[in-house]
Short mmCIF file of C-alpha atoms and ligand atoms in Angstrom, two decimals:
data_model
loop_
_atom_site.label_atom_id
_atom_site.label_comp_id
_atom_site.label_asym_id
_atom_site.label_seq_id
_atom_site.Cartn_x
_atom_site.Cartn_y
_atom_site.Cartn_z
CA MET A 24 59.84 1.14 149.73
CA VAL A 25 56.43 1.97 151.41
CA VAL A 26 55.91 5.47 152.91
CA VAL A 27 52.79 6.44 154.77
CA LEU A 28 51.94 10.12 154.80
CA LEU A 29 49.48 11.08 157.61
CA GLY A 30 47.86 14.39 158.41
CA PRO A 31 44.39 16.09 158.52
CA PRO A 32 42.29 17.04 155.63
CA GLY A 33 44.15 20.05 153.88
CA ALA A 34 47.54 19.41 155.60
CA GLY A 35 49.06 19.10 152.08
CA LYS A 36 49.39 15.29 151.86
CA GLY A 37 48.59 15.32 148.16
CA THR A 38 50.75 18.42 147.37
CA GLN A 39 53.77 16.77 149.11
CA CYS A 40 53.27 13.32 147.67
CA LYS A 41 53.38 14.77 144.18
CA ARG A 42 56.69 16.40 145.08
CA ILE A 43 58.55 13.48 146.59
CA ILE A 44 57.45 10.50 144.28
CA ASP A 45 60.20 11.23 141.61
CA LYS A 46 63.00 11.59 144.23
CA PHE A 47 62.27 8.20 145.71
CA LYS A 48 60.85 6.50 142.60
CA LEU A 49 57.37 5.82 144.32
CA THR A 50 53.92 5.42 143.05
CA HIS A 51 51.49 8.02 144.61
CA LEU A 52 48.47 6.09 145.96
CA SER A 53 45.79 8.48 147.23
CA SER A 54 42.76 6.74 148.61
CA GLY A 55 40.67 9.93 148.01
CA ASP A 56 41.83 10.27 144.32
CA ILE A 57 41.07 6.55 143.77
CA LEU A 58 37.60 6.95 145.15
CA ARG A 59 37.00 10.03 143.25
CA SER A 60 38.00 8.18 139.90
CA GLU A 61 35.83 5.33 140.91
CA ARG A 62 32.92 7.79 141.30
CA ALA A 63 33.58 9.48 137.99
CA ALA A 64 33.60 6.08 136.35
CA GLY A 65 30.28 5.22 137.98
CA THR A 66 31.49 1.90 139.46
CA GLU A 67 29.68 0.02 142.31
CA LEU A 68 32.55 1.05 144.58
CA GLY A 69 32.11 4.70 143.66
CA LYS A 70 28.45 4.57 144.17
CA LYS A 71 28.87 3.11 147.55
CA ALA A 72 31.37 5.57 148.63
CA GLN A 73 29.50 8.67 147.42
CA SER A 74 27.29 9.39 150.43
CA PHE A 75 30.09 8.93 152.89
CA MET A 76 32.45 11.20 151.06
CA ASP A 77 29.84 13.97 150.44
CA SER A 78 29.04 14.11 154.16
CA GLY A 79 32.68 13.97 155.34
CA LYS A 80 32.42 10.58 156.91
CA LEU A 81 34.76 7.63 156.36
CA VAL A 82 33.99 5.10 153.72
CA PRO A 83 33.69 1.65 155.42
CA ASP A 84 36.94 -0.14 156.22
CA ASP A 85 36.28 -3.31 154.19
CA LEU A 86 35.77 -1.35 150.92
CA ILE A 87 38.80 0.79 151.48
CA ILE A 88 41.08 -2.14 152.37
CA GLU A 89 40.22 -4.17 149.34
CA MET A 90 40.64 -1.22 147.04
CA MET A 91 44.00 -0.16 148.64
CA VAL A 92 45.51 -3.64 148.87
CA GLY A 93 44.75 -3.94 145.09
CA ALA A 94 46.39 -0.62 144.30
CA ILE A 95 49.47 -1.58 146.47
CA THR A 96 49.82 -4.83 144.60
CA LYS A 97 49.71 -3.07 141.22
CA ALA A 98 52.45 -0.75 142.51
CA LYS A 99 54.54 -3.69 143.47
CA GLY A 100 54.80 -2.53 147.00
CA ASN A 101 56.69 0.65 146.04
CA CYS A 102 54.46 3.46 147.10
CA VAL A 103 53.63 6.54 149.14
CA LEU A 104 50.12 6.14 150.76
CA ASP A 105 48.19 9.26 150.99
CA GLY A 106 45.00 9.11 153.01
CA PHE A 107 45.45 5.41 153.91
CA PRO A 108 45.30 4.06 156.60
CA ARG A 109 42.80 6.32 158.17
CA THR A 110 41.63 3.96 160.99
CA VAL A 111 43.51 1.72 163.37
CA VAL A 112 41.56 -1.28 161.60
CA GLN A 113 42.93 -0.19 158.25
CA ALA A 114 46.47 0.19 159.79
CA ALA A 115 46.45 -3.33 161.14
CA GLU A 116 45.09 -4.77 157.91
CA LEU A 117 47.78 -2.97 156.05
CA ASP A 118 50.60 -4.49 158.33
CA LYS A 119 49.13 -7.92 157.87
CA GLU A 120 48.90 -7.63 154.18
CA LEU A 121 52.50 -6.21 153.87
CA LYS A 122 53.84 -8.93 156.07
CA ARG A 123 52.09 -11.57 153.87
CA LYS A 124 54.13 -10.22 150.98
CA GLY A 125 57.30 -9.98 152.89
CA ASN A 126 57.15 -6.27 152.93
CA VAL A 127 57.08 -3.59 155.71
CA ILE A 128 56.33 0.13 156.11
CA ASP A 129 59.67 1.95 155.77
CA ALA A 130 58.55 5.31 156.99
CA VAL A 131 55.61 7.11 158.51
CA VAL A 132 55.48 10.87 158.02
CA ASN A 133 52.95 12.85 160.04
CA LEU A 134 52.16 16.35 158.84
CA ILE A 135 51.20 18.54 161.84
CA ILE A 136 48.95 21.56 161.32
CA ASP A 137 46.15 23.45 163.15
CA ASP A 138 42.52 23.08 162.03
CA SER A 139 42.23 26.88 161.60
CA VAL A 140 44.91 26.78 158.95
CA VAL A 141 43.58 23.84 157.00
CA GLU A 142 40.06 25.20 156.74
CA ASN A 143 41.40 28.21 154.83
CA ARG A 144 43.50 25.98 152.67
CA ILE A 145 40.68 23.58 151.70
CA THR A 146 38.13 26.42 150.96
CA GLY A 147 40.78 27.96 148.53
CA ARG A 148 41.73 24.70 146.71
CA ARG A 149 41.05 24.19 143.03
CA SER A 150 41.71 21.14 141.12
CA CYS A 151 42.13 20.25 137.44
CA PRO A 152 39.38 17.86 136.53
CA THR A 153 41.60 16.44 133.57
CA CYS A 154 44.94 15.71 135.25
CA GLY A 155 44.22 16.21 139.07
CA ALA A 156 46.81 18.92 139.53
CA VAL A 157 46.04 20.97 142.78
CA TYR A 158 46.15 24.67 143.15
CA HIS A 159 45.08 27.27 145.64
CA ILE A 160 43.38 30.62 145.02
CA LYS A 161 45.95 32.40 146.95
CA SER A 162 49.04 30.25 147.79
CA LEU A 163 49.44 28.30 144.59
CA ARG A 164 47.74 30.11 141.67
CA PRO A 165 48.01 28.78 138.05
CA LYS A 166 50.07 30.95 135.70
CA VAL A 167 46.91 31.82 133.68
CA ASP A 168 43.71 32.19 135.86
CA GLY A 169 41.40 29.09 135.51
CA PHE A 170 43.82 27.12 133.30
CA CYS A 171 45.91 24.19 134.44
CA ASP A 172 49.59 24.74 134.14
CA LYS A 173 50.33 21.10 133.47
CA CYS A 174 47.69 19.92 130.88
CA LYS A 175 46.32 23.38 129.88
CA GLY A 176 42.89 21.93 130.82
CA GLN A 177 40.27 24.61 131.37
CA SER A 178 37.87 25.35 134.28
CA LEU A 179 39.63 24.35 137.51
CA THR A 180 37.03 23.06 139.89
CA GLN A 181 36.29 22.92 143.62
CA ARG A 182 35.74 19.53 145.27
CA LEU A 183 32.19 18.70 146.29
CA ASP A 184 33.52 17.94 149.81
CA ASP A 185 35.28 21.27 150.05
CA LYS A 186 32.21 23.19 151.47
CA PRO A 187 32.55 24.67 154.95
CA ASP A 188 30.06 22.43 156.71
CA VAL A 189 31.57 19.27 155.14
CA ILE A 190 35.12 20.55 156.00
CA ARG A 191 34.17 20.79 159.66
CA GLU A 192 32.75 17.22 159.51
CA ARG A 193 35.99 15.93 157.88
CA LEU A 194 38.07 17.53 160.67
CA LYS A 195 35.82 16.02 163.34
CA THR A 196 36.14 12.69 161.66
CA TYR A 197 39.99 13.14 161.51
CA HIS A 198 40.18 13.87 165.32
CA GLN A 199 37.74 11.05 166.29
CA GLN A 200 39.06 8.26 163.93
CA THR A 201 42.26 9.06 162.16
CA SER A 202 44.54 10.77 164.64
CA ALA A 203 44.67 7.46 166.53
CA VAL A 204 46.63 6.03 163.70
CA VAL A 205 49.68 8.02 164.77
CA GLY A 206 49.52 6.42 168.16
CA TYR A 207 49.10 3.01 166.48
CA TYR A 208 52.48 3.43 164.71
CA THR A 209 54.31 4.87 167.86
CA ASP A 210 52.91 2.00 170.08
CA ALA A 211 54.06 -0.54 167.43
CA GLY A 212 57.73 0.98 168.17
CA GLY A 213 58.17 2.54 164.74
CA GLU A 214 59.47 6.01 164.34
CA VAL A 215 56.95 8.63 163.24
CA LEU A 216 58.58 11.56 161.38
CA ASP A 217 56.78 14.62 162.52
CA VAL A 218 56.83 17.51 160.09
CA ASP A 219 55.50 21.05 160.81
CA ALA A 220 53.13 21.57 157.71
CA ASP A 221 52.35 25.16 158.57
CA ARG A 222 55.19 26.50 156.35
CA ALA A 223 55.84 27.28 152.76
CA ILE A 224 55.25 24.18 150.41
CA ASP A 225 58.95 24.09 149.44
CA ALA A 226 60.07 24.12 153.14
CA VAL A 227 57.70 21.34 154.06
CA THR A 228 58.94 19.31 151.05
CA ALA A 229 62.62 19.86 151.99
CA GLU A 230 62.17 18.61 155.51
CA ILE A 231 60.26 15.43 154.32
CA ILE A 232 62.97 14.61 151.87
CA GLU A 233 65.68 15.26 154.45
CA LYS A 234 64.04 13.02 157.05
CA LEU A 235 63.39 10.20 154.49
CA GLU A 236 66.98 10.42 153.36
CA SER A 237 68.34 10.22 156.85
CA LEU A 238 66.15 7.19 157.58
CA ILE A 239 67.28 5.52 154.41
CA LEU A 240 71.02 6.11 155.20
CA ALA A 241 70.57 4.86 158.74
CA LYS A 242 69.20 1.40 157.55
P1 LIG B 322 40.88 12.68 150.75
O1 LIG B 322 40.87 13.07 149.22
O2 LIG B 322 42.09 11.83 151.22
O3 LIG B 322 40.82 14.08 151.56
P2 LIG B 322 41.55 14.50 152.81
O4 LIG B 322 42.39 13.54 153.61
O5 LIG B 322 40.54 15.26 153.53
O6 LIG B 322 42.73 15.38 152.38
P3 LIG B 322 42.71 16.55 151.30
O7 LIG B 322 42.75 15.83 149.94
O8 LIG B 322 41.60 17.38 151.54
O9 LIG B 322 43.98 17.24 151.69
P4 LIG B 322 45.46 17.14 151.52
O10 LIG B 322 46.11 16.91 152.81
O11 LIG B 322 45.86 16.16 150.42
O12 LIG B 322 45.86 18.63 151.13
P5 LIG B 322 46.31 19.22 149.57
O13 LIG B 322 47.61 18.86 149.21
O14 LIG B 322 45.12 18.95 148.57
O15 LIG B 322 39.61 11.93 151.22
C1 LIG B 322 38.30 12.34 150.71
C2 LIG B 322 37.22 11.51 151.41
O16 LIG B 322 37.41 10.19 150.86
C3 LIG B 322 37.22 11.29 152.88
O17 LIG B 322 36.49 12.39 153.52
C4 LIG B 322 36.57 10.02 152.96
O18 LIG B 322 35.19 10.00 152.90
C5 LIG B 322 37.10 9.23 151.79
N1 LIG B 322 38.23 8.43 152.11
C6 LIG B 322 39.57 8.71 151.58
N2 LIG B 322 40.38 7.78 152.09
C7 LIG B 322 39.72 7.00 152.94
C8 LIG B 322 40.16 5.94 153.99
N3 LIG B 322 41.37 5.57 153.98
N4 LIG B 322 39.16 5.43 154.70
C9 LIG B 322 37.93 5.75 154.56
N5 LIG B 322 37.52 6.91 153.85
C10 LIG B 322 38.35 7.43 153.04
O19 LIG B 322 46.33 20.74 149.85
C11 LIG B 322 45.14 21.45 150.25
C12 LIG B 322 45.21 22.89 149.69
O20 LIG B 322 46.20 23.62 150.38
C13 LIG B 322 45.53 23.01 148.18
O21 LIG B 322 44.95 24.06 147.54
C14 LIG B 322 47.03 23.26 148.28
O22 LIG B 322 47.53 24.03 147.04
C15 LIG B 322 47.23 24.08 149.50
N6 LIG B 322 48.52 23.86 150.24
C16 LIG B 322 49.10 22.64 150.45
N7 LIG B 322 50.32 22.80 151.16
C17 LIG B 322 50.34 24.25 151.40
C18 LIG B 322 51.24 24.94 152.13
N8 LIG B 322 52.38 24.46 152.72
N9 LIG B 322 51.10 26.31 152.31
C19 LIG B 322 49.95 26.80 151.71
N10 LIG B 322 49.07 26.20 150.87
C20 LIG B 322 49.17 24.86 150.82
#
């Protein structure tokens, strides 16, 4: 099963993916997380991606497509894609690659939320550098301040691209280049499952699960 989760920066894509993978037995493939691991490991790809990420621009399509096709193959085509595809070129390449392997996208979920809400969410985000768990200084605090609930790692950190000027650039990039991906899927005749993401985390998860289950039952 391949699920694509779309939405602007800070819509809650990562948060929701982590909550649905067990239910549907999927591997969570976040293009942003993979790029951050490449950077931390000092790979060529990580070095090439750095300046784009830090300025809120998209990493070039060819680098991303190669990286994600490799990750999807490793996941044996059973995955939820978070942050990919982010351009129409990436979406078309993903379709081609899946077709080559006799696979298709089973569902496209689109998290809908206003820019003014996500700016506040992103500036309050804190992540665990050890296990990647994501928190928020107001809406999702760890049980003990500064310590990760999951791995007990210390010093939750703020992402380098979570500064106000970079957030504004990421939102601009989303509206200019990524929002068209929703149109790509509707034009292709597929159903896009719209979900109002400006609600409590549990309510958003419940609606995503309900919509995915209805889609699976209808097949
Ligand atoms: P990436 O890491 O994908 O960043 P993003 O899309 O900007 O998304 P975020 O990770 O910021 O947000 P999210 O939607 O996952 O929200 P989260 O769940 O964390 O990409 C980073 C960069 O990598 C890009 O700018 C680009 O340079 C590059 N890149 C990546 N993919 C690429 C591609 N395909 N092509 C080219 N370049 C690419 O939630 C945010 C916060 O809100 C958290 O604190 C969370 O606790 C809180 N929260 C979540 N849900 C709720 C809720 N319902 N109520 C209250 N708070 C909530």
